[in-house]
Coordinates of C-alpha atoms in Angstrom, one line a residue:
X1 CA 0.0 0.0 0.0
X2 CA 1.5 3.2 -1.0
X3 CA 2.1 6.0 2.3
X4 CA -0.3 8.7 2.1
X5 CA 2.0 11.8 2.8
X6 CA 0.9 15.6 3.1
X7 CA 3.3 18.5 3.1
X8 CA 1.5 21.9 4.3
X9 CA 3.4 25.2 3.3
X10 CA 2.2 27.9 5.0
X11 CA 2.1 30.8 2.4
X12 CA 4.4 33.9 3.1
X13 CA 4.0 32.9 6.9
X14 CA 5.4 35.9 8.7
X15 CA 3.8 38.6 6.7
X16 CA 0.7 36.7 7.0
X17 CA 0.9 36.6 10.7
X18 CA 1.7 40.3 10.5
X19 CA -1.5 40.4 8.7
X20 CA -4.0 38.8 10.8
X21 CA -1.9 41.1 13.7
X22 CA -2.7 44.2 11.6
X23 CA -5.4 44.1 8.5
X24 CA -4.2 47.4 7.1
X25 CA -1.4 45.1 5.7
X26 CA -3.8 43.2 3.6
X27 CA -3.7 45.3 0.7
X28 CA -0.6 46.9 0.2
X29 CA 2.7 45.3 -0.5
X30 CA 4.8 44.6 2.6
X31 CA 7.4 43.2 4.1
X32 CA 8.8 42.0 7.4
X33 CA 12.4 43.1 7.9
X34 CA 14.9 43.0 10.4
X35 CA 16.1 46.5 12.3
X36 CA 17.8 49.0 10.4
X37 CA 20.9 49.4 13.1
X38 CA 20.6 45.7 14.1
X39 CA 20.2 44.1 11.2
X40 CA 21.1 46.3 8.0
X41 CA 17.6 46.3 6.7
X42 CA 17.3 42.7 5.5
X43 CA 14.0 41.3 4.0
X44 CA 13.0 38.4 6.3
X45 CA 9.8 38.1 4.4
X46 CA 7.5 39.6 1.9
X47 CA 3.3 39.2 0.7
X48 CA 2.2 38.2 -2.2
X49 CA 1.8 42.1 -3.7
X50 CA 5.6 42.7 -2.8
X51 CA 6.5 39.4 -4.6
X52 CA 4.9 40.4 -7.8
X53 CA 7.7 43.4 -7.6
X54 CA 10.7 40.9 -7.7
X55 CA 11.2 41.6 -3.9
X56 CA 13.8 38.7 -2.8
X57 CA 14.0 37.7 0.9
X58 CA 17.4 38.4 2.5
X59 CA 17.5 41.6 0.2
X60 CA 18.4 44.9 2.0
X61 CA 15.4 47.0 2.9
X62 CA 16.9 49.7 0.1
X63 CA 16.9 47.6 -2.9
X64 CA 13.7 46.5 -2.0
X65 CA 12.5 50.3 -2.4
X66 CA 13.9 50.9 -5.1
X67 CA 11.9 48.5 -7.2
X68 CA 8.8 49.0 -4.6
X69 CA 9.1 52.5 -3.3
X70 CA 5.1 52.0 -1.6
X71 CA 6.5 48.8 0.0
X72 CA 5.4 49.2 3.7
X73 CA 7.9 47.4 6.4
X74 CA 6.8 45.8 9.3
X75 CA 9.1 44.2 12.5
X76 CA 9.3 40.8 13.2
X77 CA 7.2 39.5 15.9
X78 CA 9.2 36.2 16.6
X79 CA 7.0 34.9 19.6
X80 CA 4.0 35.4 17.8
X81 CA 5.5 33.3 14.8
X82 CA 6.0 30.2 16.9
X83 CA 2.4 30.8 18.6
X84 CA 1.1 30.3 15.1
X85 CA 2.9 28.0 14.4
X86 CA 2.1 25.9 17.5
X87 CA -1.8 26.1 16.7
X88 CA -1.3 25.4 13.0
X89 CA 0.6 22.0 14.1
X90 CA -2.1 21.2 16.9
X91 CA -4.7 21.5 14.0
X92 CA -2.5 19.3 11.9
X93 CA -2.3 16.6 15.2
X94 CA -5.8 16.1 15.0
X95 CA -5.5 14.3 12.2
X96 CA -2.6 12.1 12.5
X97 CA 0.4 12.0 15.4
X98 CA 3.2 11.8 12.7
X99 CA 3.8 15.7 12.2
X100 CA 7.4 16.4 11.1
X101 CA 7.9 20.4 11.5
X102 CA 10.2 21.6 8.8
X103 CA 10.7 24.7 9.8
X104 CA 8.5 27.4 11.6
X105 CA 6.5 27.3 8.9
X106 CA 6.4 23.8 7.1
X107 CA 5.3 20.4 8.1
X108 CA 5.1 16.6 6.3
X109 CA 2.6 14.7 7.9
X110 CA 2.1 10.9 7.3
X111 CA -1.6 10.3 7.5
X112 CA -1.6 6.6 5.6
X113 CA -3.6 5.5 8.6
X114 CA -5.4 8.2 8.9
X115 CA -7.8 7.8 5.9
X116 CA -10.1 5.1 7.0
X117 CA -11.1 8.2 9.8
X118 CA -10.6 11.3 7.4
X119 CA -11.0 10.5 3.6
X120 CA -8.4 9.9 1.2
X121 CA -5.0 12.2 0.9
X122 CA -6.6 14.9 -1.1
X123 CA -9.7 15.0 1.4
X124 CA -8.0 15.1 4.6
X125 CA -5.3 17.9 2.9
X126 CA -9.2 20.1 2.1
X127 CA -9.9 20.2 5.6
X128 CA -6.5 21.1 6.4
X129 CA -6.4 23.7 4.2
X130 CA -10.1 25.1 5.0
X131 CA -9.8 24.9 8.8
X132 CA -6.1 26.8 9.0
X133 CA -7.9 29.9 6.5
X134 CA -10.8 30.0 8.8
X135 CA -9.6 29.2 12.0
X136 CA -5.7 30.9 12.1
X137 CA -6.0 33.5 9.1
X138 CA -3.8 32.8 7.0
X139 CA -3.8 30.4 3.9
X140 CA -1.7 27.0 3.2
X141 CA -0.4 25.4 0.1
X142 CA -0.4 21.4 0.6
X143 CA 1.3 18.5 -1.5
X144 CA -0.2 15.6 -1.6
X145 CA 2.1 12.1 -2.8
X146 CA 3.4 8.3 -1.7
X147 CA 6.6 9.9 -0.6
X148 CA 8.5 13.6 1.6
X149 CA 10.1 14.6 -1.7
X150 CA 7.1 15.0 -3.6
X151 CA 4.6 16.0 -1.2
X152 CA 7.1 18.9 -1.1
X153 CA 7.2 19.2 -4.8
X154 CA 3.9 19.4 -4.6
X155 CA 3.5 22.2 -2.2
X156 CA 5.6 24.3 -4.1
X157 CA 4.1 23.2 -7.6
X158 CA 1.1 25.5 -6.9
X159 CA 0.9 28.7 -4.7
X160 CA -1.0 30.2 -2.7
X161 CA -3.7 28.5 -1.1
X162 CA -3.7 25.5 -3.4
X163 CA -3.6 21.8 -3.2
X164 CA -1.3 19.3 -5.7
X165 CA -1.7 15.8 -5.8
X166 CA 1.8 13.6 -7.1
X167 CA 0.5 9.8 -7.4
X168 CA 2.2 7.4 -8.7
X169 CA 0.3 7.4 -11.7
X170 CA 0.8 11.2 -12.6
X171 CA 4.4 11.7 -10.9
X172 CA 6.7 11.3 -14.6
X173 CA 4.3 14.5 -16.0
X174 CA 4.3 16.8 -13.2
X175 CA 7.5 16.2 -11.7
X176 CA 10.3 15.3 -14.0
X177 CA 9.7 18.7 -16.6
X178 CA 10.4 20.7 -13.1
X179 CA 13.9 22.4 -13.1
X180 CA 16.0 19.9 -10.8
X181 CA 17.0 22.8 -9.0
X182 CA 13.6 22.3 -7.6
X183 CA 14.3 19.2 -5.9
X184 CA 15.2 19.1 -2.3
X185 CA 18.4 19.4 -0.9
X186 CA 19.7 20.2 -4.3
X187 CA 21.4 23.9 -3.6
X188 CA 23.0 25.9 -6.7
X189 CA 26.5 24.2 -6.3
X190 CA 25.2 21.1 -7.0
X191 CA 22.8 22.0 -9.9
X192 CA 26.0 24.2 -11.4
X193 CA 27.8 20.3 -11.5
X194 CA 24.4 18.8 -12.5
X195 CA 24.0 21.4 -15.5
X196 CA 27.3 21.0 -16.8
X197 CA 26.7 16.9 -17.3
X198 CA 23.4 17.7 -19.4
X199 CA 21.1 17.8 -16.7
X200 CA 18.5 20.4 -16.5
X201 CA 15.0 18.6 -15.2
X202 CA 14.6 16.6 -12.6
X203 CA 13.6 14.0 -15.6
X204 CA 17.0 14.6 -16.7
X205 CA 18.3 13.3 -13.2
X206 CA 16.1 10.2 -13.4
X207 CA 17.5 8.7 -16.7
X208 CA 21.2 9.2 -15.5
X209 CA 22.5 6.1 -14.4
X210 CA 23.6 5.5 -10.8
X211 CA 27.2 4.8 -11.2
X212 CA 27.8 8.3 -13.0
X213 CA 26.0 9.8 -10.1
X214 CA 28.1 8.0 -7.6
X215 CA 31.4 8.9 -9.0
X216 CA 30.2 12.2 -9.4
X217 CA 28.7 13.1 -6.1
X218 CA 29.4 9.9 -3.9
X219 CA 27.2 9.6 -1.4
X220 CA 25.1 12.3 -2.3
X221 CA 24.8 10.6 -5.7
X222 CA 22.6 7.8 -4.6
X223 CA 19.8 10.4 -2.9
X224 CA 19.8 12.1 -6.0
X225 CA 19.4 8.6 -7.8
X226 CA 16.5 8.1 -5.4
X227 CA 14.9 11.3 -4.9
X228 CA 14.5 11.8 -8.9
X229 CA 12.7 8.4 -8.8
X230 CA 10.4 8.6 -6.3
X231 CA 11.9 5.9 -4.6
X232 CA 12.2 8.2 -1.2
X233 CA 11.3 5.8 1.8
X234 CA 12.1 8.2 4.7
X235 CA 10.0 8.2 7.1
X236 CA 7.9 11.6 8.5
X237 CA 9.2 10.9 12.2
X238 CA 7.2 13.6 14.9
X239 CA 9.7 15.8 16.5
X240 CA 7.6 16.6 20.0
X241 CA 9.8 16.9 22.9
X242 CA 9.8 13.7 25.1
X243 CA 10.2 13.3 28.9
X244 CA 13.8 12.3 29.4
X245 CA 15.2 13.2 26.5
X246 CA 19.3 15.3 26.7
X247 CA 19.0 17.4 24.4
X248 CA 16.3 19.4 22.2
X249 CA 17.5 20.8 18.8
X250 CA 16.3 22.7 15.9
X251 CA 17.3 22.5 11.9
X252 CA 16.0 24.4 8.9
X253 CA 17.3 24.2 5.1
X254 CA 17.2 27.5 4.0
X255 CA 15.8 28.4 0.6
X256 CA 19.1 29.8 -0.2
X257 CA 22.9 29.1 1.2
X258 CA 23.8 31.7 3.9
X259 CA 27.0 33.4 2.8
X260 CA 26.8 36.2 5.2
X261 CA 28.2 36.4 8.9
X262 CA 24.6 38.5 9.1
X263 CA 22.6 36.0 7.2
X264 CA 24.1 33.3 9.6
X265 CA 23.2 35.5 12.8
X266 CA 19.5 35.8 11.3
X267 CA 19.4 31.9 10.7
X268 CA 20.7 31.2 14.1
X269 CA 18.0 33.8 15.5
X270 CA 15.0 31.8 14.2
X271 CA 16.5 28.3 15.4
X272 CA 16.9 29.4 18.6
X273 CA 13.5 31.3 19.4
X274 CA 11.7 28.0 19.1
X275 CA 14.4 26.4 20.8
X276 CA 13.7 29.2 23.7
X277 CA 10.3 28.2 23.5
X278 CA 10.9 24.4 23.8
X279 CA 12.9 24.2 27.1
X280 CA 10.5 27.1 29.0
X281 CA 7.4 25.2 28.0
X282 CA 9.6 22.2 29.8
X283 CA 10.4 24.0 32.6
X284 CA 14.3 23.3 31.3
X285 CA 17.7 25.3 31.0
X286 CA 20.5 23.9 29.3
X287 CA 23.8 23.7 30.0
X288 CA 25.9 23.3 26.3
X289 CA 25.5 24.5 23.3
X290 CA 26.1 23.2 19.6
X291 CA 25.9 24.5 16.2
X292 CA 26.1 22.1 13.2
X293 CA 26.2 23.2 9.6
X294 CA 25.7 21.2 6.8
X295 CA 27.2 22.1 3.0
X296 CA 25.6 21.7 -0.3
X297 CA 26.9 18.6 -0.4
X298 CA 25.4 17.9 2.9
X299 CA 28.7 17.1 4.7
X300 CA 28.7 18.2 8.6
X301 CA 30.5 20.1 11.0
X302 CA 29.6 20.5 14.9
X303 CA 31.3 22.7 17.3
X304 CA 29.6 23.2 21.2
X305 CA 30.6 25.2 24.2
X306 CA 29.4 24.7 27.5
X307 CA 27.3 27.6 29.2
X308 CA 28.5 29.9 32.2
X309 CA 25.2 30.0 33.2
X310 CA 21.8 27.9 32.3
X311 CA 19.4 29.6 30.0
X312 CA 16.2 28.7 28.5
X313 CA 16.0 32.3 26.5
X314 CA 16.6 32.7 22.5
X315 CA 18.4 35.4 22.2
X316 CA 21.1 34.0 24.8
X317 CA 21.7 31.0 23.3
X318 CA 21.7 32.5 19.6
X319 CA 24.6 34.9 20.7
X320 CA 26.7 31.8 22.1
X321 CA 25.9 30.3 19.1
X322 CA 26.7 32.7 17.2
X323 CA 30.3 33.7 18.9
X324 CA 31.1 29.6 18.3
X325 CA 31.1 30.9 14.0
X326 CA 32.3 33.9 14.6
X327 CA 35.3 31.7 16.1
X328 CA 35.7 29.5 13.2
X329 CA 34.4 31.3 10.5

C-alpha cells in the first residue's frame, strides 16, 4: 500500500501573521524586515503584492525600495511566529500524530492510517487547508504524494492556497519537466555540476544512471538517484519533545545558502526562538550549546561550548551560538 503523505506550506507565513496582527497590511505590498541598526535592513519576508515586484527575501530593505518605493515594512514578531505555528501543528495533530515540522512554517505529515477516519490524501489535505484559513487566518499550500520529496514538490508546484496531488500514476508528467534545481536538498552548487553533465529537469536526473552519479557526487549521488525516482522511503518521524530526552534541537534548510556572517546570525535567530520556547514550556535550561552546519553537499560540522550559566532564553543561546562561527568562521 502506497504511504499517504501531506506536506503543508504555510504561504508567506510571517507577513501573513503580521496580517491577521494588523489588517491594514492586507492590501498593500509589505514586508517584514529586520532593524535598520541591528540588522542592515534585510528582507525576512514579503506578501504576495511585494512578490509580484521581484522583492527577494534576505534583500536589504533599500533595494527592495527601489523596485517598490510603496513597499510598507513591518518588525518581526518572533513569539507570535511560533504561537502560530504551535496552533497550526495542533490542527494538523488532530489528524494524525506523525507531524514532522520543517521549519516554523512547514510540516510533512504521514496520514496513511489516517484515511479510514478522514478521507483519502486529497480530502483530509481540504480540511486542512479550509480549517487553517478559517480558524488561524492565514492560507496553506499542501502536497499531496506516496513519498516527503514529492509531497514537497507538490506544495511548491502550486501557490498560494492550493492543493497538488503527485500519485504514482501522474508523478513522470508533473515532476520530472520541473527544473532539478527544484528538488530538495539540491542547492546551486550542486545544480551548477548537474547542468554541466546535461542535466536540466529533474527527468534529466532520473535517466542518468547511478554509477555516473556515484562517482560524481558519492554519497550524495545515490539520494539524487532516489529522490528523482520517487523511490524516497524516509519516514515523516514527529519531533515533539519527550520526557527524558538530553537534548532538544532545531534544523531548517534555507531556501538559499547563507554566505553572510549576518545572514548566519539571522538563521541562528530563528532556530533558537523556538528552541527558547521548547525548554521554557519544559520547565528546562541547558547547559551546552552546539551548532552544526551542513554544505551543499550535505557534509557536517559540529562545534559546542558549555554555558556559564543555564538559559532557557533565545536570544542567549543564539549569541553563544553565534560567537562559536564567529570563532571558526
Amino acid at each position: 500500500m502506497d504511504r499517504v503523505i501531506l506536506h503543508c506550506d504555510c504561504n508567506s507565513f510571517f507577513a501573513s501573521v503580521e496580517t491577521v496582527l494588523n489588517p491594514a497590511f492586507r492590501n498593500v505590498p509589505m514586508a517584514v524586515c529586520g532593524s535598520e541598526s541591528d540588522r542592515h535592513g534585510i528582507v525576512l519576508a514579503k506578501n504576495e503584492l511585494a512578490k509580484a515586484y521581484g522583492i527577494q527575501t534576505a534583500e536589504t530593505v533599500y533595494s527592495a525600495k527601489k523596485k517598490c518605493p510603496s513597499l510598507i515594512t513591518a518588525p518581526p514578531h518572533h513569539r507570535e511566529y511560533f504561537e502560530f505555528s504551535r496552533r497550526i501543528n495542533n490542527i494538523y495533530k488532530e489528524y494524525t500524530d506523525l507531524v514532522e515540522p520543517f521549519g516554523i512554517d512547514e510540516s510533512w505529515l504521514d496520514v496513511t492510517a489516517s484515511t479510514k477516519l478522514f478521507g483519502n490524501g486529497m480530502q483530509i489535505a481540504e480540511t486542512i487547508r479550509r480549517r487553517i484559513k478559517e480558524e488561524i487566518g492565514i492560507t496553506v499550500s499542501i502536497g499531496v504524494s506516496f513519498n516527503k520529496v514529492f509531497a514537497k514538490l507538490g506544495s511548491d508546484y502550486k501557490k498560494p492556497d492550493a492543493i497538488t496531488e503527485i500519485s504514482t500514476n501522474n508523478f513522470k508528467s508533473i515532476v520530472y519537466p520541473l527544473p532539478v534545481s527544484d528538488l530538495l536538498f539540491v542547492g546551486k552548487k550542486t545544480a551548477t555540476e548537474l547542468y554541466k553533465i546535461g542535466v536540466n529537469t529533474i527527468g534529466d536526473l532520473a535517466a542518468v544512471e547511478l554509477e555516473v552519479l556515484l562517482n560524481k557526487f558519492g554519497k550524495m549521488g545515490m539520494m539524487l538517484y532516489e529522490y528523482s525516482r520517487g523511490l524516497d522511503a524516509t519516514p515523516v518521524v514527529s519531533s515533539e519533545y519527550r520526557e527524558g530526552a538530553k537534548s532538544i534541537s532545531n534544523g531548517f534548510t534555507f531556501k538559499h545558502d547563507l554566505v553572510s556572517r549576518e545572514e548566519c546570525r539571522i538563521g541562528i535567530q530563528y532556530l533558537c526562538e523556538e528552541i527558547g520556547y521548547k525548554l521554557r514550556a519544559n520547565s528546562l535550561k541547558c547547559t551546552t550549546v552546539a551548532l552544526t552546519i551542513k554544505d551543499v553537499y550535505l557534509k557536517s560540522v559540529q562545534r559546542q561550548k558549555q554555558l556559564q550559566k543555564l538559559s532557557d532564553i533565545g536570544d542567549e543561546i543564539a549569541n553563544e551560538l553565534f560567537s562559536i562561527l564567529c570563532g571558526v568562521w
